Coordinates of C-alpha atoms in Angstrom, one line a residue:
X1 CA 26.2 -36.8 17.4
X2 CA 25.6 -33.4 19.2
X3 CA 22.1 -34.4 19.9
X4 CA 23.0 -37.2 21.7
X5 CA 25.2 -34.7 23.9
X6 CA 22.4 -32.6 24.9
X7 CA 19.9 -35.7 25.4
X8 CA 22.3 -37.1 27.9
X9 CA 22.6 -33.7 29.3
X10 CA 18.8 -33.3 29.6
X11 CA 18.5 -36.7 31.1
X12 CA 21.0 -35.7 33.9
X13 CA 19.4 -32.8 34.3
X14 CA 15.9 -34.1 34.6
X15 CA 17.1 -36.8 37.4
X16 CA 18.9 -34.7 39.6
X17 CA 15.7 -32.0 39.7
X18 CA 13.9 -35.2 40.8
X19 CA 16.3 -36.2 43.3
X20 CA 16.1 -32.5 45.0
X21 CA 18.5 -31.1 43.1
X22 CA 17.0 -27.6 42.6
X23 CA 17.3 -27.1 46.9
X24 CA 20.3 -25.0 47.6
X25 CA 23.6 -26.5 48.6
X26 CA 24.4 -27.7 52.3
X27 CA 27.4 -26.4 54.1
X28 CA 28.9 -29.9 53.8
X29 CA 28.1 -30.0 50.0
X30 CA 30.0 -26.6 49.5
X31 CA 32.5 -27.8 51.6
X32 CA 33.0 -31.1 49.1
X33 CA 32.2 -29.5 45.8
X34 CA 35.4 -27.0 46.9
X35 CA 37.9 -30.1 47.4
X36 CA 36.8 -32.7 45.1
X37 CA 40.1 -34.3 45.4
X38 CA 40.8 -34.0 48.5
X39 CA 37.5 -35.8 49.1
X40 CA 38.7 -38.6 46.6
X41 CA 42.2 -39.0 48.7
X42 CA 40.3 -38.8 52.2
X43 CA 38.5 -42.1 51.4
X44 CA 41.0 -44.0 49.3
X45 CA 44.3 -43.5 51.5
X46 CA 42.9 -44.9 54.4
X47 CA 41.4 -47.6 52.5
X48 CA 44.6 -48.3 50.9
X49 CA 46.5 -48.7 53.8
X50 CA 44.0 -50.7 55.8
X51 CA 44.1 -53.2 52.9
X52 CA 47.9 -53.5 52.7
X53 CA 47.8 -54.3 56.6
X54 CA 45.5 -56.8 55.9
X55 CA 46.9 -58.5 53.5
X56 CA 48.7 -61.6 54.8
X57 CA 52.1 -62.8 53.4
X58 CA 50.9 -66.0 51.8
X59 CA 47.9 -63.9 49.9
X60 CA 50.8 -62.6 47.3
X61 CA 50.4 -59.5 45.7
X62 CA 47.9 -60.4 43.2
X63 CA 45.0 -59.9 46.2
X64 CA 47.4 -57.0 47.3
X65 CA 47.0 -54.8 44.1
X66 CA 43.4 -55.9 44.3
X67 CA 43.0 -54.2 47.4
X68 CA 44.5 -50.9 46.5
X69 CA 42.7 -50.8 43.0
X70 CA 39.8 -51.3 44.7
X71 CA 40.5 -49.0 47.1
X72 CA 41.5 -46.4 45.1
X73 CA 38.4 -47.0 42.8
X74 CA 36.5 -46.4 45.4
X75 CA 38.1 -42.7 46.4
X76 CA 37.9 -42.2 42.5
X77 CA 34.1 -42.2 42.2
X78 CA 33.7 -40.1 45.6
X79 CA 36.3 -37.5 44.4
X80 CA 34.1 -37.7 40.9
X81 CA 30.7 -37.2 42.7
X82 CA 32.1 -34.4 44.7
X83 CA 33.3 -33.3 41.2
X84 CA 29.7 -33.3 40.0
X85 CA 28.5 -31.8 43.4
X86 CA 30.7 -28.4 42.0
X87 CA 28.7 -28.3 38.8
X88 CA 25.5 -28.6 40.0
X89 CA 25.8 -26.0 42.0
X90 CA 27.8 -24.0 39.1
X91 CA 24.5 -24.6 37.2
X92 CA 22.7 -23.3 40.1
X93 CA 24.1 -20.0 40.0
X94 CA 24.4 -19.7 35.9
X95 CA 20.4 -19.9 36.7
X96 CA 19.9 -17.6 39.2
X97 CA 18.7 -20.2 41.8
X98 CA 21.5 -19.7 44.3
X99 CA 24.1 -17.7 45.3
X100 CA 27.2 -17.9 47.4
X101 CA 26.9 -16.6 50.5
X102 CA 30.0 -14.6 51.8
X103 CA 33.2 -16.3 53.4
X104 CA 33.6 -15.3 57.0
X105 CA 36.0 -12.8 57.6
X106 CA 35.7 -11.7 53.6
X107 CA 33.8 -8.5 54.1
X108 CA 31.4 -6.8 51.9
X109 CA 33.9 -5.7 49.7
X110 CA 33.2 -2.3 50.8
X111 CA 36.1 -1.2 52.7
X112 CA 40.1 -1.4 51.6
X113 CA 42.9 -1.4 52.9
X114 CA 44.7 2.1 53.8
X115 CA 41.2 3.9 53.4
X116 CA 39.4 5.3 56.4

C-alpha cells in the first residue's frame, strides 16, 4: 500500500519537472500559493452570483443549484491548484532550489527595535 503512495508521488513529481516545474516561482504564483482560498472564493462568488441572476423564474431551482455547484466546483479546483502551487514551491525550498526572497519593508533582520 505504501508503495503505491510513493509511485503516485514520483509520478507527480516527474510531470511537473516536465511541465517547468523546477523554474522558480512567479510573483503571481507566490501571490496564489499564499491565498489558496481566497483564490477558490475569487472565482466561485462571482460565478455564483452571475448564475443565480441568470436563472429565470420558470427554470426552477433544480438548474439553479446546478449553477452554484457548478460554480462553486469550479472555484474548488482553482483554490486546490493554488493549494498545490504552495507545495511545489514548499518542495522547492526543502531542495535547495529556491528561496524566498524578502518581503518589502521586512528588513534584514539585522536591526530591532529600541537599538541604535
Amino acid at each position: 500500500m505504501a508503495s503505491m503512495g510513493r509511485k503516485s508521488k514520483d509520478a507527480l513529481v516527474a510531470v511537473d519537472r516536465l511541465l517547468g516545474g523546477l523554474e522558480p516561482p512567479t510573483r503571481f504564483q507566490r501571490l496564489v500559493a499564499r491565498h489558496p482560498v481566497a483564490v477558490g472564493f475569487a472565482v466561485a462568488v462571482p460565478l455564483i452570483l452571475v448564475s443565480l441572476v441568470t436563472v429565470r423564474p420558470g427554470d426552477g431551482i433544480a438548474d439553479a443549484l446546478f449553477f452554484v455547484g457548478s460554480s462553486a466546483a469550479l472555484g474548488a479546483v482553482f483554490g486546490g491548484t493554488a493549494y498545490a502551487e504552495r507545495l511545489r514551491q514548499r518542495r522547492l525550498v526543502a531542495q535547495g532550489l529556491y528561496t524566498f526572497p524578502l518581503r518589502p519593508g521586512s528588513g534584514s533582520g539585522l536591526r530591532r527595535r529600541g537599538r541604535s
